[in-house]
CSV table of C-alpha atoms in Angstrom, one decimal:
chain,number,residue,atom,x,y,z
E,312,MET,CA,-23.9,48.5,-27.6
E,313,ARG,CA,-26.2,45.7,-29.1
E,314,ASP,CA,-23.6,44.9,-31.7
E,315,ARG,CA,-20.9,44.6,-29.0
E,316,SER,CA,-23.2,42.2,-27.0
E,317,PHE,CA,-23.9,40.1,-30.0
E,318,ALA,CA,-20.2,39.9,-30.9
E,319,LYS,CA,-19.4,38.9,-27.3
E,320,ARG,CA,-22.0,36.1,-27.5
E,321,VAL,CA,-20.6,34.8,-30.8
E,322,ALA,CA,-17.1,34.9,-29.3
E,323,LEU,CA,-18.2,32.9,-26.2
E,324,ILE,CA,-19.8,30.3,-28.4
E,325,ALA,CA,-16.9,30.0,-30.8
E,326,ALA,CA,-14.1,30.0,-28.2
E,327,PRO,CA,-14.4,26.4,-26.9
E,328,TRP,CA,-14.7,25.0,-30.5
E,329,LEU,CA,-11.6,27.0,-31.6
E,330,LEU,CA,-9.7,25.7,-28.5
E,331,ILE,CA,-10.7,22.1,-29.4
E,332,ILE,CA,-9.4,22.6,-32.9
E,333,ALA,CA,-6.2,24.2,-31.7
E,334,ALA,CA,-5.7,21.3,-29.2
E,335,TRP,CA,-6.3,18.8,-32.1
E,336,TYR,CA,-3.6,20.4,-34.2
E,337,ALA,CA,-1.3,20.6,-31.2
E,338,VAL,CA,-1.7,16.9,-30.4
E,339,ARG,CA,-1.0,16.0,-34.1
E,340,ALA,CA,2.1,18.3,-34.2
E,341,SER,CA,3.5,17.2,-30.9
E,342,GLY,CA,4.6,13.8,-32.0
E,343,LEU,CA,3.1,12.1,-28.9
E,344,ILE,CA,0.8,10.2,-31.3
E,345,SER,CA,1.7,9.2,-34.8
E,346,PRO,CA,0.2,11.7,-37.4
E,347,ALA,CA,-1.1,8.6,-39.2
E,348,LEU,CA,-3.4,7.9,-36.3
E,349,VAL,CA,-4.7,11.5,-35.9
E,350,PRO,CA,-6.1,13.0,-39.1
E,351,SER,CA,-5.9,16.8,-39.1
E,352,PRO,CA,-9.1,18.9,-38.9
E,353,HIS,CA,-8.7,20.1,-42.5
E,354,GLU,CA,-8.3,16.5,-43.7
E,355,VAL,CA,-11.5,15.5,-41.8
E,356,LEU,CA,-13.3,18.5,-43.3
E,357,ALA,CA,-12.2,17.5,-46.8
E,358,ARG,CA,-13.4,14.0,-46.2
E,359,PHE,CA,-16.7,15.4,-44.9
E,360,MET,CA,-17.2,17.5,-48.1
E,361,ALA,CA,-16.4,14.5,-50.3
E,362,LEU,CA,-18.8,12.2,-48.4
E,363,MET,CA,-21.6,14.8,-48.7
E,364,GLN,CA,-21.5,14.2,-52.4
E,365,THR,CA,-22.0,10.5,-52.0
E,366,ARG,CA,-23.5,8.6,-49.0
E,367,LEU,CA,-23.3,10.9,-46.0
E,368,PRO,CA,-26.7,12.7,-46.5
E,369,HIS,CA,-28.5,9.4,-46.7
E,370,ASP,CA,-26.6,8.0,-43.6
E,371,ILE,CA,-27.6,11.1,-41.6
E,372,LEU,CA,-31.2,10.8,-42.7
E,373,MET,CA,-31.4,7.1,-41.8
E,374,SER,CA,-29.7,7.5,-38.4
E,375,THR,CA,-31.9,10.6,-37.5
E,376,GLN,CA,-35.0,8.7,-38.5
E,377,ARG,CA,-34.1,5.7,-36.3
E,378,VAL,CA,-33.4,7.9,-33.4
E,379,VAL,CA,-36.5,10.0,-33.7
E,380,VAL,CA,-38.8,6.9,-34.0
E,381,GLY,CA,-37.0,5.1,-31.1
E,382,VAL,CA,-37.1,8.1,-28.8
E,383,ALA,CA,-40.7,9.0,-29.7
E,384,LEU,CA,-41.9,5.4,-28.9
E,385,GLY,CA,-39.8,5.3,-25.7
E,386,ILE,CA,-41.0,8.7,-24.4
E,387,LEU,CA,-44.7,7.9,-25.3
E,388,LEU,CA,-44.4,5.0,-22.9
E,389,ALA,CA,-42.0,6.5,-20.4
E,390,VAL,CA,-44.2,9.6,-19.6
E,391,PRO,CA,-47.3,7.7,-18.3
E,392,VAL,CA,-45.1,5.0,-16.6
E,393,GLY,CA,-43.0,7.7,-15.0
E,394,PHE,CA,-46.1,9.6,-13.9
E,395,VAL,CA,-47.6,6.5,-12.2
E,396,LEU,CA,-44.3,5.6,-10.5
E,397,GLY,CA,-43.7,9.2,-9.4
E,398,TRP,CA,-47.3,9.9,-8.1
E,399,TYR,CA,-48.0,6.6,-6.4
E,400,LYS,CA,-45.3,5.8,-3.8
E,401,GLY,CA,-46.5,2.3,-3.3
E,402,VAL,CA,-46.2,1.4,-7.0
E,403,ARG,CA,-42.7,3.1,-7.1
E,404,SER,CA,-41.5,1.0,-4.2
E,405,PHE,CA,-42.7,-2.1,-5.9
E,406,VAL,CA,-41.4,-1.4,-9.4
E,407,ASP,CA,-38.3,0.7,-8.8
E,408,PRO,CA,-35.8,-2.2,-8.4
E,409,VAL,CA,-37.0,-3.7,-11.7
E,410,ILE,CA,-36.7,-0.4,-13.5
E,411,ASN,CA,-33.2,0.1,-12.1
E,412,PHE,CA,-32.2,-3.5,-13.0
E,413,PHE,CA,-33.1,-3.0,-16.7
E,414,ARG,CA,-31.7,0.5,-16.8
E,415,ALA,CA,-28.3,-0.8,-15.8
E,416,LEU,CA,-28.2,-3.3,-18.7
E,417,PRO,CA,-26.2,-1.9,-21.6
E,418,PRO,CA,-28.2,-2.0,-24.9
E,419,ILE,CA,-25.3,-3.6,-26.7
E,420,ALA,CA,-25.5,-6.6,-24.5
E,421,LEU,CA,-29.1,-7.2,-25.7
E,422,ILE,CA,-28.2,-7.3,-29.4
E,423,PRO,CA,-28.1,-11.2,-29.6
E,424,LEU,CA,-31.6,-11.4,-28.1
E,425,VAL,CA,-32.9,-8.5,-30.2
E,426,ILE,CA,-31.7,-10.3,-33.4
E,427,VAL,CA,-33.5,-13.5,-32.2
E,428,TYR,CA,-36.8,-11.7,-31.5
E,429,PHE,CA,-36.8,-8.9,-34.1
E,430,GLY,CA,-34.5,-10.2,-36.9
E,431,ILE,CA,-32.0,-7.8,-38.5
E,432,GLY,CA,-34.3,-5.3,-40.0
E,433,GLU,CA,-35.2,-1.7,-39.0
E,434,SER,CA,-37.4,-3.0,-36.1
E,435,ALA,CA,-34.4,-4.5,-34.4
E,436,LYS,CA,-32.5,-1.2,-34.5
E,437,ILE,CA,-35.5,0.8,-33.3
E,438,ALA,CA,-36.0,-1.7,-30.5
E,439,ILE,CA,-32.5,-1.0,-29.2
E,440,LEU,CA,-33.1,2.7,-29.3
E,441,PHE,CA,-36.5,2.3,-27.7
E,442,TYR,CA,-35.0,0.4,-24.9
E,443,ALA,CA,-32.4,3.0,-24.2
E,444,SER,CA,-34.8,5.9,-24.5
E,445,PHE,CA,-37.5,4.4,-22.4
E,446,PHE,CA,-35.4,3.6,-19.3
E,447,ALA,CA,-33.6,6.9,-19.5
E,448,GLY,CA,-36.8,8.8,-19.8
E,449,VAL,CA,-38.8,7.0,-17.2
E,450,ILE,CA,-36.1,7.5,-14.5
E,451,VAL,CA,-36.1,11.3,-15.2
E,452,MET,CA,-39.8,11.5,-15.3
E,453,TYR,CA,-40.7,9.7,-12.1
E,454,GLU,CA,-37.9,11.4,-10.1
E,455,GLY,CA,-39.3,14.8,-11.3
E,456,ILE,CA,-42.9,13.9,-10.5
E,457,ALA,CA,-42.0,12.6,-7.1
E,458,GLN,CA,-40.5,16.0,-6.3
E,459,ILE,CA,-43.7,18.0,-7.0
E,460,ASN,CA,-44.9,19.7,-3.9
E,461,PRO,CA,-48.2,18.1,-2.8
E,462,ILE,CA,-49.3,21.5,-1.4
E,463,PHE,CA,-50.4,22.5,-4.9
E,464,VAL,CA,-52.9,19.6,-4.9
E,465,ARG,CA,-54.1,20.4,-1.3
E,466,VAL,CA,-54.6,24.1,-2.1
E,467,SER,CA,-56.5,23.1,-5.3
E,468,ARG,CA,-58.8,20.8,-3.3
E,469,THR,CA,-59.4,23.5,-0.7
E,470,LEU,CA,-60.5,25.9,-3.5
E,471,GLY,CA,-63.0,23.3,-4.7
E,472,ALA,CA,-61.2,21.8,-7.8
E,473,THR,CA,-62.3,18.4,-8.9
E,474,ASP,CA,-59.8,15.6,-9.5
E,475,GLY,CA,-60.0,16.2,-13.3
E,476,GLU,CA,-59.4,19.9,-12.9
E,477,ILE,CA,-56.5,19.3,-10.6
E,478,PHE,CA,-54.9,16.9,-13.2
E,479,ARG,CA,-55.5,19.2,-16.2
E,480,LYS,CA,-54.7,22.6,-14.6
E,481,VAL,CA,-52.2,21.7,-11.9
E,482,ILE,CA,-50.4,18.4,-12.5
E,483,VAL,CA,-50.0,18.6,-16.3
E,484,PRO,CA,-48.5,22.1,-16.3
E,485,LEU,CA,-46.1,21.1,-13.4
E,486,THR,CA,-45.0,17.9,-15.3
E,487,ILE,CA,-44.3,19.6,-18.6
E,488,PRO,CA,-40.7,20.6,-17.6
E,489,HIS,CA,-40.0,17.0,-16.5
E,490,MET,CA,-41.4,15.6,-19.8
E,491,LEU,CA,-39.1,17.9,-21.7
E,492,THR,CA,-36.1,16.9,-19.5
E,493,ALA,CA,-37.0,13.3,-20.0
E,494,LEU,CA,-37.1,13.8,-23.7
E,495,ARG,CA,-33.7,15.6,-23.8
E,496,VAL,CA,-32.1,12.9,-21.7
E,497,ALA,CA,-33.6,10.1,-23.8
E,498,LEU,CA,-32.5,11.8,-27.0
E,499,GLY,CA,-28.9,12.0,-25.7
E,500,VAL,CA,-28.9,8.4,-24.7
E,501,ALA,CA,-30.4,7.3,-28.0
E,502,TRP,CA,-27.7,9.1,-30.0
E,503,ALA,CA,-25.1,7.5,-27.7
E,504,THR,CA,-26.6,4.1,-28.4
E,505,LEU,CA,-26.9,4.6,-32.1
E,506,VAL,CA,-23.7,2.9,-33.1
E,507,ALA,CA,-24.7,-0.1,-31.0
E,508,SER,CA,-28.1,-0.3,-32.7
E,509,GLU,CA,-26.5,-0.1,-36.1
E,510,LEU,CA,-24.3,-3.1,-35.3
E,511,ILE,CA,-27.3,-5.1,-36.4
E,512,ALA,CA,-26.6,-5.6,-40.1
E,513,ALA,CA,-27.0,-1.9,-41.0
E,514,GLN,CA,-26.1,-0.9,-44.5
E,515,GLN,CA,-26.9,2.8,-44.0
E,516,GLY,CA,-26.5,5.1,-41.1
E,517,LEU,CA,-23.7,6.9,-39.3
E,518,GLY,CA,-23.0,3.9,-37.2
E,519,ALA,CA,-22.7,1.8,-40.3
E,520,LEU,CA,-20.4,4.4,-41.8
E,521,ILE,CA,-18.2,4.3,-38.7
E,522,GLN,CA,-18.1,0.5,-38.7
E,523,ASP,CA,-17.3,0.3,-42.4
E,524,ALA,CA,-14.5,2.8,-42.0
E,525,SER,CA,-13.0,0.9,-39.0
E,526,SER,CA,-12.8,-2.2,-41.2
E,527,PHE,CA,-10.5,-0.4,-43.6
E,528,PHE,CA,-8.7,1.8,-41.0
E,529,GLN,CA,-10.2,5.0,-42.5
E,530,LEU,CA,-9.7,7.2,-39.5
E,531,ASP,CA,-10.8,10.4,-41.2
E,532,ILE,CA,-14.2,8.8,-42.0
E,533,ILE,CA,-14.6,7.6,-38.4
E,534,TYR,CA,-14.0,11.2,-37.2
E,535,VAL,CA,-16.6,12.4,-39.7
E,536,GLY,CA,-19.2,10.0,-38.4
E,537,ILE,CA,-18.5,10.8,-34.7
E,538,ILE,CA,-18.6,14.6,-35.3
E,539,CYS,CA,-21.9,14.3,-37.3
E,540,ILE,CA,-23.5,12.3,-34.4
E,541,GLY,CA,-22.3,14.9,-31.9
E,542,LEU,CA,-23.5,17.9,-34.0
E,543,ILE,CA,-26.9,16.5,-34.8
E,544,ALA,CA,-27.5,15.6,-31.2
E,545,LEU,CA,-26.4,19.1,-30.2
E,546,VAL,CA,-28.7,20.8,-32.7
E,547,MET,CA,-31.7,18.6,-31.5
E,548,ASP,CA,-30.9,19.5,-27.8
E,549,LEU,CA,-30.7,23.2,-28.6
E,550,ILE,CA,-34.1,23.0,-30.3
E,551,LEU,CA,-35.6,21.2,-27.3
E,552,ARG,CA,-34.1,23.7,-24.9
E,553,ALA,CA,-35.6,26.6,-26.9
E,554,VAL,CA,-39.0,24.8,-26.9
E,555,ALA,CA,-38.7,24.2,-23.1
E,556,ARG,CA,-38.0,27.9,-22.5
E,557,ARG,CA,-41.1,28.9,-24.3
E,558,LEU,CA,-43.3,26.2,-22.6
E,559,VAL,CA,-42.2,26.9,-19.1
E,560,ALA,CA,-41.8,30.7,-19.3
E,561,TRP,CA,-44.7,31.0,-17.0
E,562,GLN,CA,-42.8,29.3,-14.2
E,563,GLU,CA,-40.0,31.9,-14.6
E,564,ARG,CA,-42.5,34.7,-14.4
E,565,ILE,CA,-43.9,33.2,-11.2
E,566,ALA,CA,-40.5,32.8,-9.7
């Protein structure tokens, strides 16, 4: 029975990926698009294996490092800012238009200014990722905090809890799910912004790999870069979801 359940889970996980691959082959074979413009999955896999022997591991490491640093810095600032905006309605009303103004600006539009202020080194690339991560994270954080039911605070005060105890034992546990959601959203936005950040004179990284390949019309390498970005982002998100389930298991038990 357990083996059957495990096999069913594996089949459910594998099915959409197999459908995508089948659709990929079907599009290539249909003639709707020239086969020269759509490398086959096995050609992309062969290119991936070849690149793994040369530059790809270093590109993956560099891009992952940039994303992790940018997201970490963005979330470290987004969590306290989001908490203040979510908890204090007056501050939120005052700052919310500014936050939404900057959130709407695409990071790629800021590249000329980033180059002026940060140069073309690693700090410029991380600044772009920080920008994207911070505004994505702060929006999720303060929207989540604003939805916390104030009855928890009132009940705690009725029971004699001090402000410090309320913050440590009530507010912080209730905000952990929102922190994790903000981190997940920021991570996804950062990976989506990676190629834009690596437009700034990057020699290594998945974005640089894609840009170099586009200059020489190497479509199979472009596919490799795109798939690597998606897979790494997916793995990171799955890890965060597993961590979130452990950290907020007490809420499920209460429910």
